[in-house]
Short mmCIF file of C-alpha atoms in Angstrom, two decimals:
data_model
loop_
_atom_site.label_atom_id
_atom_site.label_comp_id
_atom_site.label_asym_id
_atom_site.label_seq_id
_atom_site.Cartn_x
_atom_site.Cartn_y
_atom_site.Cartn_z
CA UNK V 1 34.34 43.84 10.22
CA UNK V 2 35.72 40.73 8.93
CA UNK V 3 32.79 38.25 6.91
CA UNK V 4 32.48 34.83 8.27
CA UNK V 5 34.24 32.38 6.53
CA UNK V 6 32.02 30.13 4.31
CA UNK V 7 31.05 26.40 6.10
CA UNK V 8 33.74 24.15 4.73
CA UNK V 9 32.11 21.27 3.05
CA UNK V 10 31.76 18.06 4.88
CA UNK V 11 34.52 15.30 4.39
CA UNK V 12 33.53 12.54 2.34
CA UNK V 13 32.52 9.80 4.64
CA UNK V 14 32.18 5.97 3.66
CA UNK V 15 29.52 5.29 6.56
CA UNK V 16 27.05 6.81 4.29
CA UNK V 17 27.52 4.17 2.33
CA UNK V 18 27.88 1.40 4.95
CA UNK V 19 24.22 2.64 6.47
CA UNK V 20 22.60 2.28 3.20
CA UNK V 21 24.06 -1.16 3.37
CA UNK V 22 23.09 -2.36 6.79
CA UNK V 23 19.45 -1.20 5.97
CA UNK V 24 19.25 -4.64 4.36
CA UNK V 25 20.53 -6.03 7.17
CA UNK V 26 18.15 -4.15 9.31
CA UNK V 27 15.42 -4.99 7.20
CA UNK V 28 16.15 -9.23 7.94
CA UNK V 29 15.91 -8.16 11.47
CA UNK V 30 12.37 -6.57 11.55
CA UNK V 31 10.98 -9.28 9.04
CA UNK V 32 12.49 -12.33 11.16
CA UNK V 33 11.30 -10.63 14.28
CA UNK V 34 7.75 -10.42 13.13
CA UNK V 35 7.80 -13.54 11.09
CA UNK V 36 8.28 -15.24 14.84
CA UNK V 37 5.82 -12.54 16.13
CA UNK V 38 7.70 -11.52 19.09
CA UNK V 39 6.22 -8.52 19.56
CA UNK V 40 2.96 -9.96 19.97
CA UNK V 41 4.73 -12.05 22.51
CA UNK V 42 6.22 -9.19 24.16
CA UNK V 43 3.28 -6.90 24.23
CA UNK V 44 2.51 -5.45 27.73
CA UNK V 45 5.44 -7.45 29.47
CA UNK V 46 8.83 -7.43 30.22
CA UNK V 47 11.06 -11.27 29.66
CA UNK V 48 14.00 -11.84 30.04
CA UNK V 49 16.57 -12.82 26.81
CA UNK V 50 16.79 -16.35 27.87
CA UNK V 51 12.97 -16.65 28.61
CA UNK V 52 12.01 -14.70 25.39
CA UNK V 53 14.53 -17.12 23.20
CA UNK V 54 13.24 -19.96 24.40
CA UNK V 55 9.82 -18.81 24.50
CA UNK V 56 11.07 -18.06 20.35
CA UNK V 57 12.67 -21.44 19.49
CA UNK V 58 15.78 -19.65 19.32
CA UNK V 59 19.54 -20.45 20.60
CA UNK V 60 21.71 -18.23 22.74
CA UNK V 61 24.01 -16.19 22.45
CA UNK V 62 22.38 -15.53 18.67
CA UNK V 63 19.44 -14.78 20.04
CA UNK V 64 20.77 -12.46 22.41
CA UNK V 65 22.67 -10.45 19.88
CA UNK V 66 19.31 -10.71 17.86
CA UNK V 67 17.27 -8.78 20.63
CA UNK V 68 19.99 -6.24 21.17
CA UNK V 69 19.81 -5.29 17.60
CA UNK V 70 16.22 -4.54 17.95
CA UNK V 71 16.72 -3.02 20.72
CA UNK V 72 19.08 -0.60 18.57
CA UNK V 73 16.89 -0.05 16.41
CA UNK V 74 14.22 1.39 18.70
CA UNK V 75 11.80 -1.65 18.42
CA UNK V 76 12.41 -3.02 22.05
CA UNK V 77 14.02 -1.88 25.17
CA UNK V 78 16.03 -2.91 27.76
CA UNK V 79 14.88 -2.88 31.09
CA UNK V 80 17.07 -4.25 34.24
CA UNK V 81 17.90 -7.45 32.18
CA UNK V 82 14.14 -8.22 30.12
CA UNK V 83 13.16 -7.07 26.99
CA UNK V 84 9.47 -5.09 26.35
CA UNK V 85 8.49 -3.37 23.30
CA UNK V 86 9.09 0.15 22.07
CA UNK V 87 5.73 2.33 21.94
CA UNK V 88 6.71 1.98 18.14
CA UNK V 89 6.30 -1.81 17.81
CA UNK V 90 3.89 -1.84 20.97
CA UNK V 91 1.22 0.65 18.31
CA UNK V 92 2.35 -0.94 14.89
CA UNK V 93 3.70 -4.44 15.51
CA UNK V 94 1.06 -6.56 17.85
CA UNK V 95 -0.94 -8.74 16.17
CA UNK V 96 -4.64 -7.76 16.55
CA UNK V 97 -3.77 -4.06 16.50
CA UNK V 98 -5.92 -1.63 14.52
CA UNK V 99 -3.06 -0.23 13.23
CA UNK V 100 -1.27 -3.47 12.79
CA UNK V 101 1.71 -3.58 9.49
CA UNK V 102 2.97 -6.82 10.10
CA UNK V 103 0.77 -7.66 6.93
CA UNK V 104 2.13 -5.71 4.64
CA UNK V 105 5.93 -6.67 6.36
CA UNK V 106 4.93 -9.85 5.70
CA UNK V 107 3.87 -9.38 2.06
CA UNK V 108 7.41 -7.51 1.54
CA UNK V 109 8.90 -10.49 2.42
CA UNK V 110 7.11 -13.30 0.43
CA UNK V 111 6.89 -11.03 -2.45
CA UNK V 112 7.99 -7.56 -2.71
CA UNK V 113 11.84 -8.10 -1.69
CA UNK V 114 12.82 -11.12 -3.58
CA UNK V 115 11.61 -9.16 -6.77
CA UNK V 116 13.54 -6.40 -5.78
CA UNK V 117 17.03 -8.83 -6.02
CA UNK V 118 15.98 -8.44 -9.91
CA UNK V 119 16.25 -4.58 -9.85
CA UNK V 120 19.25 -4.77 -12.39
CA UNK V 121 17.53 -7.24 -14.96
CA UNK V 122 14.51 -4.96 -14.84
CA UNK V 123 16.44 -1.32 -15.13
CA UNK V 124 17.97 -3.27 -18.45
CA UNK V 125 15.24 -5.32 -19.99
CA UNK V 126 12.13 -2.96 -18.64
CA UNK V 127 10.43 -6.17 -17.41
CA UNK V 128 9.91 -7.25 -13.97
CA UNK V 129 11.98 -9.62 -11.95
CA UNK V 130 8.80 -11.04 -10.32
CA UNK V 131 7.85 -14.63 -12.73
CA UNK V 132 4.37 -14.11 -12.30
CA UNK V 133 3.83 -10.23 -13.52
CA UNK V 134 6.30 -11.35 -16.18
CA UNK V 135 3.57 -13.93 -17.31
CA UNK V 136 0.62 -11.42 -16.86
CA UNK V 137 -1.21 -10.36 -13.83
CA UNK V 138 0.50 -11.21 -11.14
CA UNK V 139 -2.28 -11.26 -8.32
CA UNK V 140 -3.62 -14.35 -9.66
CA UNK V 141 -0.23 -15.72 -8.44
CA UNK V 142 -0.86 -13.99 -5.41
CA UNK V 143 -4.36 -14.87 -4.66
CA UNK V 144 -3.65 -18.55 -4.61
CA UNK V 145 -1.75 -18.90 -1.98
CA UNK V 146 -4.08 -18.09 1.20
CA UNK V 147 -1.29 -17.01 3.46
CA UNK V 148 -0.17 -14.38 0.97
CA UNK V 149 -3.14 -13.36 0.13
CA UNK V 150 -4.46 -12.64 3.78
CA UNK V 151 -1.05 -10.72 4.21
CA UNK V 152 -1.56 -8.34 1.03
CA UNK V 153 -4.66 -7.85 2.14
CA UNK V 154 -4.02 -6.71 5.82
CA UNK V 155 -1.07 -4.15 3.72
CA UNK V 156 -3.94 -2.96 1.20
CA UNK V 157 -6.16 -2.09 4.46
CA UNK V 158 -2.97 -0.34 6.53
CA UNK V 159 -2.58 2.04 3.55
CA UNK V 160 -5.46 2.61 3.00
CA UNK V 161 -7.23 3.71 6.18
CA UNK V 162 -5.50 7.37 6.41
CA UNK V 163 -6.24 7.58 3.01
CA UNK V 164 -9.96 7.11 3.32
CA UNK V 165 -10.75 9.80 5.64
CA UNK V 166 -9.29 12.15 2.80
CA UNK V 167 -11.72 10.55 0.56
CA UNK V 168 -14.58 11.17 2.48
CA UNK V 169 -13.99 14.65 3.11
CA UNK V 170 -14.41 14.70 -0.58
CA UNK V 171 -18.19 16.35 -1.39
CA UNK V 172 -20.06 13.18 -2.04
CA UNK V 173 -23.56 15.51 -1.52
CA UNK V 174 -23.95 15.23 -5.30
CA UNK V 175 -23.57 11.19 -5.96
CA UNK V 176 -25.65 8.43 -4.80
CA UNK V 177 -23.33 5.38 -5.67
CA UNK V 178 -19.70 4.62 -5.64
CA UNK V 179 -17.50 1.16 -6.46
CA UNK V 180 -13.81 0.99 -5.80
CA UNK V 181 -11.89 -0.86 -8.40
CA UNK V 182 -9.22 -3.49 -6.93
CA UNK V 183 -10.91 -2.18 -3.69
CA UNK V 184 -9.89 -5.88 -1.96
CA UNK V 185 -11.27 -6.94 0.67
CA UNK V 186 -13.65 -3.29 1.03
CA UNK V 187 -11.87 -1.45 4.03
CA UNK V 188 -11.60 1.52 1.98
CA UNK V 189 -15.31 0.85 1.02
CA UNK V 190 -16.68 0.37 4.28
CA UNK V 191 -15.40 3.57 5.71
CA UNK V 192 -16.24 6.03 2.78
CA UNK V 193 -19.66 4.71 3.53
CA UNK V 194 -19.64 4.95 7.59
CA UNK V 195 -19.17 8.81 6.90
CA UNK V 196 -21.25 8.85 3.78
CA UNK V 197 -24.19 6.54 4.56
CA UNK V 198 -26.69 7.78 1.97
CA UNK V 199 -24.38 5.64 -1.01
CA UNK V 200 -24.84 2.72 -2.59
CA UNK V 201 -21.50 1.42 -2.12
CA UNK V 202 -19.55 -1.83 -4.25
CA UNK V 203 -15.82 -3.65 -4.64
CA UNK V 204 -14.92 -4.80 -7.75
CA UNK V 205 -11.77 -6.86 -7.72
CA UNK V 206 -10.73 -10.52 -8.98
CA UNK V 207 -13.44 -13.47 -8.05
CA UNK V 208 -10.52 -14.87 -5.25
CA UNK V 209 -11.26 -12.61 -2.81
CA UNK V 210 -14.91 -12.56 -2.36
CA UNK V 211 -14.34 -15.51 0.23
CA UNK V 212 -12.14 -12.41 1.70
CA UNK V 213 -14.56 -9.46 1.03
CA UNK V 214 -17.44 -11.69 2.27
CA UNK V 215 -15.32 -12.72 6.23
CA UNK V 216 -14.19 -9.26 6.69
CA UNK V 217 -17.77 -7.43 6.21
CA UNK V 218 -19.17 -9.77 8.44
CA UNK V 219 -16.56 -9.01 10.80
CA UNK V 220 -17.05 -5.59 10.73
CA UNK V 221 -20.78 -6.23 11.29
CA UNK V 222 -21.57 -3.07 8.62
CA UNK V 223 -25.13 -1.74 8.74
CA UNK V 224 -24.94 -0.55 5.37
CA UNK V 225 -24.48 -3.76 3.12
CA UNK V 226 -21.49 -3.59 0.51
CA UNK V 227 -21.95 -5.48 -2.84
CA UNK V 228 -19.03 -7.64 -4.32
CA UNK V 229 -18.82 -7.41 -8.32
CA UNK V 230 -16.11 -10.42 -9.09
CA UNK V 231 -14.42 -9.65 -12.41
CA UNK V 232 -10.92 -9.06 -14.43
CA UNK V 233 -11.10 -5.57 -15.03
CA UNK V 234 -8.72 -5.92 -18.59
CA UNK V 235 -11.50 -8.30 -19.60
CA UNK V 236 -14.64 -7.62 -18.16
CA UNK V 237 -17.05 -4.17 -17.79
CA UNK V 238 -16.60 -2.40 -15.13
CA UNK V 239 -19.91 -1.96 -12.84
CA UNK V 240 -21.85 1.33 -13.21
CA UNK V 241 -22.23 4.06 -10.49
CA UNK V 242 -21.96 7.66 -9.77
CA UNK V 243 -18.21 7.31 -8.84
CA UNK V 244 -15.37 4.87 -9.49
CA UNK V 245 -12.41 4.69 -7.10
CA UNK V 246 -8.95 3.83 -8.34
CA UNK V 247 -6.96 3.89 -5.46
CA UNK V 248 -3.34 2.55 -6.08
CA UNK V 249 -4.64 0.53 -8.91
CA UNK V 250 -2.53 2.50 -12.36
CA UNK V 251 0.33 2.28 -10.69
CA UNK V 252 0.67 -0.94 -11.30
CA UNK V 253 0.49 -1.16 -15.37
CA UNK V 254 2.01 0.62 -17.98
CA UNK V 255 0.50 3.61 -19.53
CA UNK V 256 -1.69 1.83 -22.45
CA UNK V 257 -3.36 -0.52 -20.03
CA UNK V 258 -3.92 3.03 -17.59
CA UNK V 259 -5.61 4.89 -20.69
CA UNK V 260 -7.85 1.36 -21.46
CA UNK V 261 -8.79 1.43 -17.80
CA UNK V 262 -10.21 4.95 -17.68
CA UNK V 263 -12.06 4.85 -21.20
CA UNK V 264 -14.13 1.42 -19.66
CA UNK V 265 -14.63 3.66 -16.36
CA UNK V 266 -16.38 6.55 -18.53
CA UNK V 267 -18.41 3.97 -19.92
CA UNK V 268 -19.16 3.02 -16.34
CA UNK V 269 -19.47 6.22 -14.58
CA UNK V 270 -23.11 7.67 -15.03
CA UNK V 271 -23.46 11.47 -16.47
CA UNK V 272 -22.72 14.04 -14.01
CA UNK V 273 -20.18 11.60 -12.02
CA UNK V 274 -16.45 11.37 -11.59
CA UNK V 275 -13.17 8.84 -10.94
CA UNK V 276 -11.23 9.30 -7.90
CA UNK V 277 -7.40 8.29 -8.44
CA UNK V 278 -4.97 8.24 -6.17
CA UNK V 279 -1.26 7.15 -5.94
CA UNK V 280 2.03 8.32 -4.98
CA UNK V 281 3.16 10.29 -8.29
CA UNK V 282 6.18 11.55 -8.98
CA UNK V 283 8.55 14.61 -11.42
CA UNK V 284 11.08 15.16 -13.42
CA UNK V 285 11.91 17.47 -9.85
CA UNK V 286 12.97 15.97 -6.84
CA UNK V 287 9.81 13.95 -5.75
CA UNK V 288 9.61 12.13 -2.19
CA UNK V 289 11.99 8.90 -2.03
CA UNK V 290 9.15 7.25 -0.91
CA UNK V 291 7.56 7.67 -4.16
CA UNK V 292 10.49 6.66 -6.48
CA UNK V 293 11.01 3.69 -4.21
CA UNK V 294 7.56 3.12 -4.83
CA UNK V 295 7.93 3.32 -8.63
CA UNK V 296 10.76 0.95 -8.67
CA UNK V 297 9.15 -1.61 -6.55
CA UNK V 298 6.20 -1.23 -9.26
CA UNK V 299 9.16 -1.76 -11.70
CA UNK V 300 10.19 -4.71 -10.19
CA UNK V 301 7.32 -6.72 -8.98
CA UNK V 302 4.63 -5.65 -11.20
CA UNK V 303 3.77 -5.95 -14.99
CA UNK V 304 5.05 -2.80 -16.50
CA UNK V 305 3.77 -0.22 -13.85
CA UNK V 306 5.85 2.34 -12.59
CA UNK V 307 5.36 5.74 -10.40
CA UNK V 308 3.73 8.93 -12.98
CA UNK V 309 2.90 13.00 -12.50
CA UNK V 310 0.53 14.53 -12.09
CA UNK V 311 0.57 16.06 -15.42
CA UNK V 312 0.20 12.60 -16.85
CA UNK V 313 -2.72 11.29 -14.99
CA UNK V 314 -4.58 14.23 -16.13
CA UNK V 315 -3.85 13.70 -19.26
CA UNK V 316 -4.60 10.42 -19.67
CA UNK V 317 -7.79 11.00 -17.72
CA UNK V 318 -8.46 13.71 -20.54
CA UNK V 319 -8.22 11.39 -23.35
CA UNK V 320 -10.67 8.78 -21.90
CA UNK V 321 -12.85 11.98 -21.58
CA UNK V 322 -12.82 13.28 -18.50
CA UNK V 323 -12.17 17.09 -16.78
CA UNK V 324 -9.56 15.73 -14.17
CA UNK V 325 -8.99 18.09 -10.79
CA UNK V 326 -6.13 17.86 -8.72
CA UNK V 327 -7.20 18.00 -4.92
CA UNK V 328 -3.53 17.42 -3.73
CA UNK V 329 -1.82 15.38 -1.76
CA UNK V 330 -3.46 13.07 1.06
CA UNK V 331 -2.59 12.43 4.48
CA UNK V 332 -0.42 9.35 3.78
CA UNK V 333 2.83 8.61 2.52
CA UNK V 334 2.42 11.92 0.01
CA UNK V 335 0.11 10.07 -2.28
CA UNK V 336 -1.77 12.48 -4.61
CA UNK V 337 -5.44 12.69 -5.05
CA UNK V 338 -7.53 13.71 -8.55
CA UNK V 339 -10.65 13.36 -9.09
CA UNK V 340 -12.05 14.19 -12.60
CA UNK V 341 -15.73 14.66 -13.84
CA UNK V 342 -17.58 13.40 -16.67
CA UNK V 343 -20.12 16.13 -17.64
CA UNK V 344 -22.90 14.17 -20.04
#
């Protein structure tokens, strides 16, 4: 019996390379279609291209190449000549939506991409592209403009609401009192405590956004009230409690300012408690694109931070003086989760 014959290996192809291209081109489409918000405009109807670029402030035929290349790339369909959105952009794109992004698209856009035209300075000089992490913290840069700062903040609560339920499944039976560090505006906050209602629950996070903190818990009309500590946490103490979160926070500095974080949160956390971290880390293996992507959009945009392992968080968490466990990965975007104890 004759063997099959081994696959021969696939022709070199240049449209590899040409889709890797057009994804910035792709990437102009989505952010100028939400920047004009047209799927809020299309959401539970059907208009015409004409009517919608009108409707847009937008000129034909541009527009109407515009709305057939969203409609190739799944975001709208076409429909006997009008236009209505995919169940993609109809879930993830209407203003108002729980599950809304168009924050966090938004944010990319302002912030997160133009840094990114500075990846080659960065990968040579180690410093970010973005002027403001290059002169220090860059959310005070951030947190002065309103407009940003309402759009990072809608992106802080879209990743973190699938991360939260992870959190809370953590055993919380043992503390009485949590505070998430950088925790915003408090979505992650107010959740942990829905589920857990027995804690004492605070945000600590720059003085800017307690306008912020203060509009969205009165929004969510919360019958457990949340406390807002305002404070620079390179400069000032972190607040005490059974349990500090750092959610997404070390990922944004370099690996000194991580280890000076954690040894002010063991003088914070009360005996018997622990620090919750979680983040998207990466290996020497092959880790998730996502999470090197991550990394170099850290690289980029903030002041020295960049993607780590496992292995390092642990021991860094170690030398501040804590017995770190890895609980593994959450149920977004393959972010890790540790949390590590402080015995006495």
């Amino acid at each position: 019996m004759n063997s099959p014959s081994p696959e021969a290996p696939e022709e070199p192809n240049a449209a590899q390379v040409m889709g890797i291209l057009s994804g910035y081109w792709q990437t102009k489409i989505l952010l100028t279609a939400t920047e004009s918000d047209l799927f809020t405009r299309l959401s539970g109807t059907s208009v015409g291209a004409t009517e919608l670029s009108e409707s847009l402030g937008y000129r034909m035929p541009g527009a109407g190449d515009f709305f057939l290349a969203l409609a190739g790339l799944g975001l709208i369909e076409s429909h006997e000549g009008t236009y209505r959105n995919s169940p993609t952009a109809e879930r993830f794109l209407v203003r108002g939506r729980p599950e809304y992004i168009g924050g966090y698209l938004q944010f990319c856009g302002r912030e997160l991409n133009p840094a990114w035209a500075g990846l080659g300075a960065s990968l040579r000089t180690g410093r970010p592209a973005n002027a403001a992490a290059a002169e220090g913290n860059p959310y005070h840069s951030l947190y002065a403009d309103a407009a940003a700062t309402d759009s990072f903040l809608d992106s802080m609560d879209m990743f973190n609401t699938p991360i939260a339920a992870r959190v809370g499944s953590l055993d919380w039976s043992r503390y009485s009192s949590f505070v998430d560090i950088g925790g915003a505006r408090g979505n992650l906050a107010h959740r942990l405590v829905s589920v857990h209602p027995h804690l004492e629950a605070g945000v600590f996070d720059l003085p800017q956004l307690e306008r912020a903190f203060t509009t969205h818990m009165e929004g969510l009309a919360s019958s457990k009230p949340l406390t807002f500590h305002g404070g620079d946490f390179f400069t000032d103490p972190l607040p005490e409690a059974d349990v500090l979160i750092f959610g997404h926070i070390l990922h944004n500095w370099g690996a000194e300012d991580r280890v000076k974080l954690l040894r002010a949160a063991y003088k914070a956390v009360r005996p018997g408690g622990a620090v919750v971290v979680y983040d998207p880390m990466v290996s020497d293996d092959t880790p998730p694109l996502f999470a090197v992507m991550a990394s170099l959009s850290m690289l980029v945009w903030s002041a020295g931070g960049h993607e780590y392992s496992v292995q390092d968080c642990h021991a860094w968490l170690k030398e501040a003086g804590f017995r770190p466990e890895t609980v593994g990965l959450t149920d977004a975007a393959d972010d890790v989760l540790i949390i590590a104890h402080k015995d006495r």
